Coordinates of C-alpha atoms in Angstrom, one line a residue:
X1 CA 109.9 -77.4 43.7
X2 CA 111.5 -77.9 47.1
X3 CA 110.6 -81.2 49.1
X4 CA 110.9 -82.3 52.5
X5 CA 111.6 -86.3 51.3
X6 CA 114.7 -87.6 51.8
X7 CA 117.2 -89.4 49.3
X8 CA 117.0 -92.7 49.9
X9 CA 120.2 -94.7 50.7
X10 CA 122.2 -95.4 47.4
X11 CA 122.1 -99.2 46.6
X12 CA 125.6 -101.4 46.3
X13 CA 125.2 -100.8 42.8
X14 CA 126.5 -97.4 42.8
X15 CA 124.3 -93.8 43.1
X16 CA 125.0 -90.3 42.5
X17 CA 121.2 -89.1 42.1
X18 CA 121.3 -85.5 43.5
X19 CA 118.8 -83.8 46.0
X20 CA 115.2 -82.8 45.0
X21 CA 114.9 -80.0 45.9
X22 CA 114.7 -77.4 43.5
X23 CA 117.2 -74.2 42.6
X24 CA 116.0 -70.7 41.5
X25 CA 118.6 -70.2 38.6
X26 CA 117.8 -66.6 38.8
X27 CA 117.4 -65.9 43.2
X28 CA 115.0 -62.6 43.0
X29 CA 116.3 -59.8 45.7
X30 CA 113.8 -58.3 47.9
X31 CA 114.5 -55.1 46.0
X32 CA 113.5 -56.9 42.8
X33 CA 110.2 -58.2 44.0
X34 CA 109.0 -55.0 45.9
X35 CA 109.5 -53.7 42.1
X36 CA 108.3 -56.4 40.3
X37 CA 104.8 -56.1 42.4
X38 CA 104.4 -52.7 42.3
X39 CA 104.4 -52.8 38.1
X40 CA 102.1 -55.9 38.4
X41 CA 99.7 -53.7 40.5
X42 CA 99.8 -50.3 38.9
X43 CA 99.4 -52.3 35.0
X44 CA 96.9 -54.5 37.2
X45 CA 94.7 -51.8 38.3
X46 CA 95.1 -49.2 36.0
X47 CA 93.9 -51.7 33.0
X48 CA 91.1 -53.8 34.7
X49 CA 90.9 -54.8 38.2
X50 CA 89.6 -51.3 39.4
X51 CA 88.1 -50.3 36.2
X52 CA 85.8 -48.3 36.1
X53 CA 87.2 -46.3 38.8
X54 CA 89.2 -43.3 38.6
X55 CA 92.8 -43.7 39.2
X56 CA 93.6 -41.1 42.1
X57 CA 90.5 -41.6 43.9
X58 CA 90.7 -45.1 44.5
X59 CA 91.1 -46.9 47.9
X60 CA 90.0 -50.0 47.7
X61 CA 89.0 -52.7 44.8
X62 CA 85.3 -52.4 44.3
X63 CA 85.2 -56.3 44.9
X64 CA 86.6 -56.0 48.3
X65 CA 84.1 -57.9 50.1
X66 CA 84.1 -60.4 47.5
X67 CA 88.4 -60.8 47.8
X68 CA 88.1 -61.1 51.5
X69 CA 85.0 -64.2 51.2
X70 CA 87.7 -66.0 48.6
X71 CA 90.2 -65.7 51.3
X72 CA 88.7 -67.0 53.9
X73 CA 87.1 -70.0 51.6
X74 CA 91.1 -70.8 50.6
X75 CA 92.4 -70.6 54.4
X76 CA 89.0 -72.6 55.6
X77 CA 90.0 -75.1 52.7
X78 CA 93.5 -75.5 53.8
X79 CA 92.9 -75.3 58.1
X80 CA 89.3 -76.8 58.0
X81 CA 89.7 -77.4 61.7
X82 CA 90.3 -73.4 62.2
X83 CA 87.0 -71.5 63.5
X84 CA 85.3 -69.4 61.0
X85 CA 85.6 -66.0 62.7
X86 CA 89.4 -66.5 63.3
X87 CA 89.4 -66.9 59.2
X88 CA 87.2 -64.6 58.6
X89 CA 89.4 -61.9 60.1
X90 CA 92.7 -63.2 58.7
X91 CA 90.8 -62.9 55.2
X92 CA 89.5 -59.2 56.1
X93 CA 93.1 -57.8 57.0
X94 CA 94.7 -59.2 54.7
X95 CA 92.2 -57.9 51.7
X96 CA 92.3 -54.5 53.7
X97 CA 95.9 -54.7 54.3
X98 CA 96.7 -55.6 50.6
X99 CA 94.3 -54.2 48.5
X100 CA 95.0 -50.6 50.1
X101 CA 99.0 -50.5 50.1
X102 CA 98.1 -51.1 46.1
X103 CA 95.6 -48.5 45.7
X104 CA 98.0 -46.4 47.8
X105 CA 100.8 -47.4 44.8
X106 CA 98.8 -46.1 42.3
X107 CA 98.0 -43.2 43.9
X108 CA 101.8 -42.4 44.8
X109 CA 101.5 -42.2 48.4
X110 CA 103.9 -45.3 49.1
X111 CA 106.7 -45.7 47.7
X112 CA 108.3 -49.7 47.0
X113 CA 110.9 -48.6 49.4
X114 CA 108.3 -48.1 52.3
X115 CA 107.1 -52.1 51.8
X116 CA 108.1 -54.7 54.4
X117 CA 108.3 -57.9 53.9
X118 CA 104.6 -58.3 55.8
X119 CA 103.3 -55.1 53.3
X120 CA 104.9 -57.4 50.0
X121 CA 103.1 -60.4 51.1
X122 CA 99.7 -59.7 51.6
X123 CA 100.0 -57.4 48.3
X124 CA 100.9 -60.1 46.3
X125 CA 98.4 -62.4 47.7
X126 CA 96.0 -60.2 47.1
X127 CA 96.8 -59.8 43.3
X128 CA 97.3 -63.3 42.8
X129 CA 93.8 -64.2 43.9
X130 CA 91.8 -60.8 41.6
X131 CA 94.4 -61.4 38.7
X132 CA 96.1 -64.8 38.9
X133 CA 93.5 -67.5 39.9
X134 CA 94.7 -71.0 40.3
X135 CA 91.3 -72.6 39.4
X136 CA 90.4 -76.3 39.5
X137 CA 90.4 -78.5 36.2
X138 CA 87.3 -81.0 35.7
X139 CA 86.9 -83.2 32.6
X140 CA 89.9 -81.6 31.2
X141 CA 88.7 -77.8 31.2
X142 CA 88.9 -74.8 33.6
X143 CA 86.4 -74.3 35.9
X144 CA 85.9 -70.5 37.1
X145 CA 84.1 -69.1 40.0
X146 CA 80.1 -68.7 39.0
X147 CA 80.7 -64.9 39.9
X148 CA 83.1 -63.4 38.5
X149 CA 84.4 -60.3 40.8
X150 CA 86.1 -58.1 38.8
X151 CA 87.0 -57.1 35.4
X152 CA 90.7 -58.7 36.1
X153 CA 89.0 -62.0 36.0
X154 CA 86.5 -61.1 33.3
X155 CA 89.2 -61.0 30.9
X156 CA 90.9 -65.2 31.7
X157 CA 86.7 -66.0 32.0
X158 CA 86.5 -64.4 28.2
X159 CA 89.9 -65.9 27.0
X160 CA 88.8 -69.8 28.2
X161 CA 85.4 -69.2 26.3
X162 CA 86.8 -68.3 23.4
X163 CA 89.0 -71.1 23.3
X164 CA 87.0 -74.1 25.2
X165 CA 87.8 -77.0 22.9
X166 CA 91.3 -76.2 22.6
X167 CA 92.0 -75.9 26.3
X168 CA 90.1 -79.5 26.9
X169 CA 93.0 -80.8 24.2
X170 CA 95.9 -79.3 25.7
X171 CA 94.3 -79.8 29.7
X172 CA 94.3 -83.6 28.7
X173 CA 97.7 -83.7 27.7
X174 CA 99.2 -82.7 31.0
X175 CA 99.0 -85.6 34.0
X176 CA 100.4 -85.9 37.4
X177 CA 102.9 -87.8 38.4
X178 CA 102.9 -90.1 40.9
X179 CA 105.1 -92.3 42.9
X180 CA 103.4 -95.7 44.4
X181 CA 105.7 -97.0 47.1
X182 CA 104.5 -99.5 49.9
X183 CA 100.6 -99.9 48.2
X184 CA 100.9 -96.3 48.5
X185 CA 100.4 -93.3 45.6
X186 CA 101.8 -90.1 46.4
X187 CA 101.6 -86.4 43.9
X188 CA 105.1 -85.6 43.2
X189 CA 104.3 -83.6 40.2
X190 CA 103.3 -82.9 37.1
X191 CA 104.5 -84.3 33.2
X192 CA 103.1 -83.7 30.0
X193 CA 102.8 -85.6 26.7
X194 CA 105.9 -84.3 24.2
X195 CA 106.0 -87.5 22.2
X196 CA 104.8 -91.0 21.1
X197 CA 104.1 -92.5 24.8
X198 CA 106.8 -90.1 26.1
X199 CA 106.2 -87.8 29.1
X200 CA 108.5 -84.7 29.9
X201 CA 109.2 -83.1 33.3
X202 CA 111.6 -82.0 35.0
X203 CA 115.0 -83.6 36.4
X204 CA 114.5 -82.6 39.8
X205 CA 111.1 -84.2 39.6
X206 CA 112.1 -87.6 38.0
X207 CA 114.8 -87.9 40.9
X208 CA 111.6 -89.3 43.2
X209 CA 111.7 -92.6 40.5
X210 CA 115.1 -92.4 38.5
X211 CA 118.8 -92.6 39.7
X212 CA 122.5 -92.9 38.0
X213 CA 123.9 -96.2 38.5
X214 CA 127.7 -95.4 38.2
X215 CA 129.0 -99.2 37.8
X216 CA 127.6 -99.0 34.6
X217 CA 129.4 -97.9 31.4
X218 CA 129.9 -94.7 30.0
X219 CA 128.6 -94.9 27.2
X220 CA 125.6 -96.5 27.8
X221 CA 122.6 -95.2 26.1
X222 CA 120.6 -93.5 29.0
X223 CA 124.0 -91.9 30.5
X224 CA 123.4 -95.0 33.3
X225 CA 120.1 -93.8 34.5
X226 CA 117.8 -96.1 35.8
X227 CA 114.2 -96.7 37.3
X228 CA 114.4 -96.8 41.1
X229 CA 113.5 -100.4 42.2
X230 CA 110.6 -100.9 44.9
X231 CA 109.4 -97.5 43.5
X232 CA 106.5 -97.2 40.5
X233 CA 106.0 -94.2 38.8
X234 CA 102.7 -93.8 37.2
X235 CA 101.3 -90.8 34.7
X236 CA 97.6 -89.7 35.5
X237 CA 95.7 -87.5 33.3
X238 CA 92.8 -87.4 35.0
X239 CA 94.4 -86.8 38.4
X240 CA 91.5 -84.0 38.8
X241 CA 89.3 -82.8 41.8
X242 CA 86.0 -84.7 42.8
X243 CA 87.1 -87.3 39.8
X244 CA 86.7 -90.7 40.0
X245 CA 89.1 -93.5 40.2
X246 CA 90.8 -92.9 37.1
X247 CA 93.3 -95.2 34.9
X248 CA 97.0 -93.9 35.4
X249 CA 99.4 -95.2 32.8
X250 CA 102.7 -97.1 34.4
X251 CA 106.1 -94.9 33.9
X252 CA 107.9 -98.1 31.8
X253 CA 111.5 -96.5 31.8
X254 CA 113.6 -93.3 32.1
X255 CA 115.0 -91.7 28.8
X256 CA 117.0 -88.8 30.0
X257 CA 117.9 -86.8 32.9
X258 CA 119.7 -83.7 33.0
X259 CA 121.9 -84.2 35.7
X260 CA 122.9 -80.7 36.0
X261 CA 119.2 -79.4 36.1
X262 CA 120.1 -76.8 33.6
X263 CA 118.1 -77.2 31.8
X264 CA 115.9 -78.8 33.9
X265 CA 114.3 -81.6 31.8
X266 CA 113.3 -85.2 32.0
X267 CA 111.8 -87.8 29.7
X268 CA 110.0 -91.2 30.8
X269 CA 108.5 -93.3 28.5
X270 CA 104.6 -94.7 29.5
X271 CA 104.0 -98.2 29.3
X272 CA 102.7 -98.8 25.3
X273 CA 100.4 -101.5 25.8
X274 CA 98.3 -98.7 27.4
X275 CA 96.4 -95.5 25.2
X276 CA 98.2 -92.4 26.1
X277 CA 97.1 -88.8 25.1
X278 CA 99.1 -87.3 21.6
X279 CA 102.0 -84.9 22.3
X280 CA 101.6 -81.4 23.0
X281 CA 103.4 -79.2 20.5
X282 CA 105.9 -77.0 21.4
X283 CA 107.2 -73.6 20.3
X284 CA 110.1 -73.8 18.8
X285 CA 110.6 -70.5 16.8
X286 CA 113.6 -68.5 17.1
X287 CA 112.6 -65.5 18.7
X288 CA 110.3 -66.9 21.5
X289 CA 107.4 -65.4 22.7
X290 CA 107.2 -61.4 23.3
X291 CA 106.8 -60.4 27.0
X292 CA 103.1 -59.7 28.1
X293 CA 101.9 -62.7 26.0
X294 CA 99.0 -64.2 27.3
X295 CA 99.4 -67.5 28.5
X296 CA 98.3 -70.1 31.0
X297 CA 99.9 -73.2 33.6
X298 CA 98.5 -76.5 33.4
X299 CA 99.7 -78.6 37.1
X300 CA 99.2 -80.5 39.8
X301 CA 100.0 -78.3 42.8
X302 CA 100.9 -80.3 46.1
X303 CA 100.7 -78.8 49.8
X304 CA 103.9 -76.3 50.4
X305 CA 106.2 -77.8 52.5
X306 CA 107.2 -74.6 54.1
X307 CA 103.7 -74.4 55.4
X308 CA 103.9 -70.7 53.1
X309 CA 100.4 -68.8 54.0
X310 CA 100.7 -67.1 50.9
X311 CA 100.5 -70.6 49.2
X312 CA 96.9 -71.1 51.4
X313 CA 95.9 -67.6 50.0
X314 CA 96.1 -68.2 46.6
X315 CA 95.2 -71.9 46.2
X316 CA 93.2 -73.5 49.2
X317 CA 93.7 -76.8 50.1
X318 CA 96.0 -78.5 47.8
X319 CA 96.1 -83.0 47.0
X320 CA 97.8 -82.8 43.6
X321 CA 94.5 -82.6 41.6
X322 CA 94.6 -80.7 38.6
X323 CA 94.8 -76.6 38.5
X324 CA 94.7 -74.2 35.5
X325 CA 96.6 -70.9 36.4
X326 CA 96.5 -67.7 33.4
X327 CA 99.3 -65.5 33.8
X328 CA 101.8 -63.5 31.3
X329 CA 105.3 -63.5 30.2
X330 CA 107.5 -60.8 32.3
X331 CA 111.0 -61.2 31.5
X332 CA 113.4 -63.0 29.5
X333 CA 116.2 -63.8 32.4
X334 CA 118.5 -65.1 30.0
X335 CA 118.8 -66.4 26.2
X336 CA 117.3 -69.9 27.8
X337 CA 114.7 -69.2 30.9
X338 CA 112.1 -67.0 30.7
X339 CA 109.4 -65.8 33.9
X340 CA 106.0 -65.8 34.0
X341 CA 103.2 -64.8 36.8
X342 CA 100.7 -67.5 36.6
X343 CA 100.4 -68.8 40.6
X344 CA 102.4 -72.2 40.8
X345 CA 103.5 -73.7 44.1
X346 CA 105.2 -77.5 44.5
X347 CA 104.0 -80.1 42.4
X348 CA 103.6 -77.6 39.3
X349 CA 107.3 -78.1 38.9
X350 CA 107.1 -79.9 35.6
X351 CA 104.2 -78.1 34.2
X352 CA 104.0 -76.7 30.5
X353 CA 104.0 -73.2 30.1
X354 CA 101.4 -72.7 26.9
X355 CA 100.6 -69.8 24.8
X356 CA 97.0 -68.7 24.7
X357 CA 97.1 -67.8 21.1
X358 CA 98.8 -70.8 19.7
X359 CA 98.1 -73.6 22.5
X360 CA 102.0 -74.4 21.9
X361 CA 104.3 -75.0 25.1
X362 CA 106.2 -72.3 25.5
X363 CA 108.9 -73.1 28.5
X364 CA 108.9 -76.0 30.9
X365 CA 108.0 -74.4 34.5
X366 CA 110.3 -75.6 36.7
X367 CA 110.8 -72.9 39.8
X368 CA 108.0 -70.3 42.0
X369 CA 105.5 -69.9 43.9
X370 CA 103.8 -67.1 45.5
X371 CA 106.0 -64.7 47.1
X372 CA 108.9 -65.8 44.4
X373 CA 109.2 -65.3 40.9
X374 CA 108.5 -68.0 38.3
X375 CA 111.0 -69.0 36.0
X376 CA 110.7 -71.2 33.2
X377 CA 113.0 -73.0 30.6
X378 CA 112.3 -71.8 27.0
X379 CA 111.6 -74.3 24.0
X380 CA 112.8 -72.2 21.5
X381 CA 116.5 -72.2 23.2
X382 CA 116.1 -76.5 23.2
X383 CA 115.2 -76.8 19.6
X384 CA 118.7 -78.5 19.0
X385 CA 118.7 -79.6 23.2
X386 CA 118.8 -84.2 22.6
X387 CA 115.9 -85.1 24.6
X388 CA 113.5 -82.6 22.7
X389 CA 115.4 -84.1 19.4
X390 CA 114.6 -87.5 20.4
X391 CA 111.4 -87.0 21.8
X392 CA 109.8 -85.4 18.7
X393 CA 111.2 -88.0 16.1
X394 CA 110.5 -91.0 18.4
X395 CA 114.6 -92.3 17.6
X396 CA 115.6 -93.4 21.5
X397 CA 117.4 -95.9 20.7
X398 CA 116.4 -98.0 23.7

């Protein structure tokens, strides 16, 4: 996702490393998001956040009271020094202010073309938080609010039951990454287990440790990419909240780095004297997933750099610890990247995109956050891609 570091000085042994910052390969027009939020909130409402409710006569989610108090606990979380009335009225508009222009939707009285950019962000926020939850991981499994508010959230509370022991497996799998410079560990993102000690991500993510030393020969083995010296990468699995010192596994070297970020892959290998989770498995099938699949984000979410409310809305205060977000599958955007809704936000840049059903990674999240769309690369269009290859049959080489 985008970051506010700076490249560091290339060394006299030749650099090209590009900037970190990340690039929507699909940029989403105001037109297209208006649209894309009013189909999340009529297909939102009109199958279970306002069940139980009819349609026409709705004006507010019966929960209201409820979305405004997990507001204002996010915006406290994220501004603890802010005075609790001043929040609590922020939280109160923007429930209002949100949850009415999409009961107004439904109803017909607005049209998308009557939105402003003010109208589009406080609806989205507000859907994010009933529908797409961002909740906190501890000992490797989802933990949802003790109330649950609305049928919306029933359903992701019902779909983690059902499949507990699984998501502790695949939750375990998925670490943060962090860069230790100066005595000091910094969240840069998150990586994921795809083979024998072997951690993918993605290349604008491995920038923060890896860079292209041009002096060396073309054909060298790792298309001359190196580990950064006076920088340590280390892989934490259980980088979660209100954990304990845990045991991060040392990054030993860089495998591969798409230097064109399309697709936007990287793959480090973890020091083997150390135990390491097993690979996740991946989807590889032909076809891909349909859209509307259920699925869910595994990351490590790190504080916007834009200082985005929406991103305080949805997700509180945010250190890197790890978050599970459910969402669905809304568009293929070509035969290679797919978008999803599940709330993400810098630092999930990296994070596997799994299936529900199958607890197979689907797509490599590599671009969104809230108030932009999601977009994902898709495993089943890198079956042949070499760093899947190699990472799957363990052959490297180096």
């Amino acid at each position: 996702m985008r970051s506010c570091s700076t490249m560091p000085e290339p060394d006299d042994r030749g650099d090209d490393s590009q900037g970190r910052a990340m690039k929507a390969h699909f940029v989403e027009s105001q037109d297209e998001r208006a649209h894309r939020l009013s189909d999340t909130v009529r297909r939102a409402i009109a199958g279970r956040a306002f069940a139980g409710a009819e349609a026409a006569r709705v004006e507010m989610p019966a929960a209201a009271p409820e979305l405004a108090s997990r507001i204002a606990a996010n915006l406290e979380a994220a501004a603890p020094g802010t005075a609790r009335p001043v929040i609590e009225g922020v939280a109160a508009e923007i429930a209002r202010t949100g949850s009415g222009l999409a009961a107004s939707l439904l109803r017909r009285d607005t049209e998308v073309a009557d939105l402003s950019a003010r109208d589009l962000s406080y609806m989205e926020a507000v859907i994010r938080v009933w529908d797409r939850p961002a909740w906190f991981v501890r000992g490797d499994a989802p933990v949802p609010p003790q109330a649950v508010s609305s049928d919306a959230e029933a359903f992701w509370v019902a779909l983690i039951a059902h499949a507990t022991a699984m998501l502790r497996d695949t939750c375990g799998r998925v670490g943060c990454i962090l860069k230790q410079e100066d005595g000091a560990r910094t969240p840069i993102g998150t990586a994921w287990m795809i083979g024998d000690h072997t951690i993918v991500t993605n290349a604008h993510v491995a920038l923060h440790l890896a860079h292209r030393r041009l002096n060396l020969p073309p054909a060298d083995p790792r298309d001359r990419w190196r580990l950064r010296h006076g920088i340590a990468g280390l892989f934490d699995p259980a980088f979660e909240n209100r954990a304990g010192a845990g045991a991060p596994i040392s990054i030993s070297d860089v495998l591969y780095v798409e230097a064109s970020q399309d697709p936007d892959i990287a793959i480090f290998r973890l020091d083997r004297e150390a135990a390491a989770p097993a690979p996740l498995a991946l989807a590889l099938a032909d076809a891909g997933p349909a859209i509307d699949t259920n699925l869910f984000v595994v990351g490590h979410p790190i504080a916007d750099a834009n200082d985005d409310p929406n991103v305080k809305i949805v997700f509180g205060r945010l250190d890197g610890t790890k978050r599970f977000s459910p969402g669905r599958l809304t568009a293929r955007l070509s035969p290679s990247v797919v978008s999803h809704d599940c709330s993400t936000t810098n630092g999930s840049s990296g994070s596997p995109v799994v299936d529900f059903a199958t607890m197979q990674a689907i797509g490599l999240h590599y671009f969104g956050k809230p108030g932009e769309r999601n977009e994902a690369v898709l495993f089943a269009a890198l079956a042949e891609h070499p760093a899947v290859v190699r990472s799957l049959a363990g052959d490297w080489l180096v």
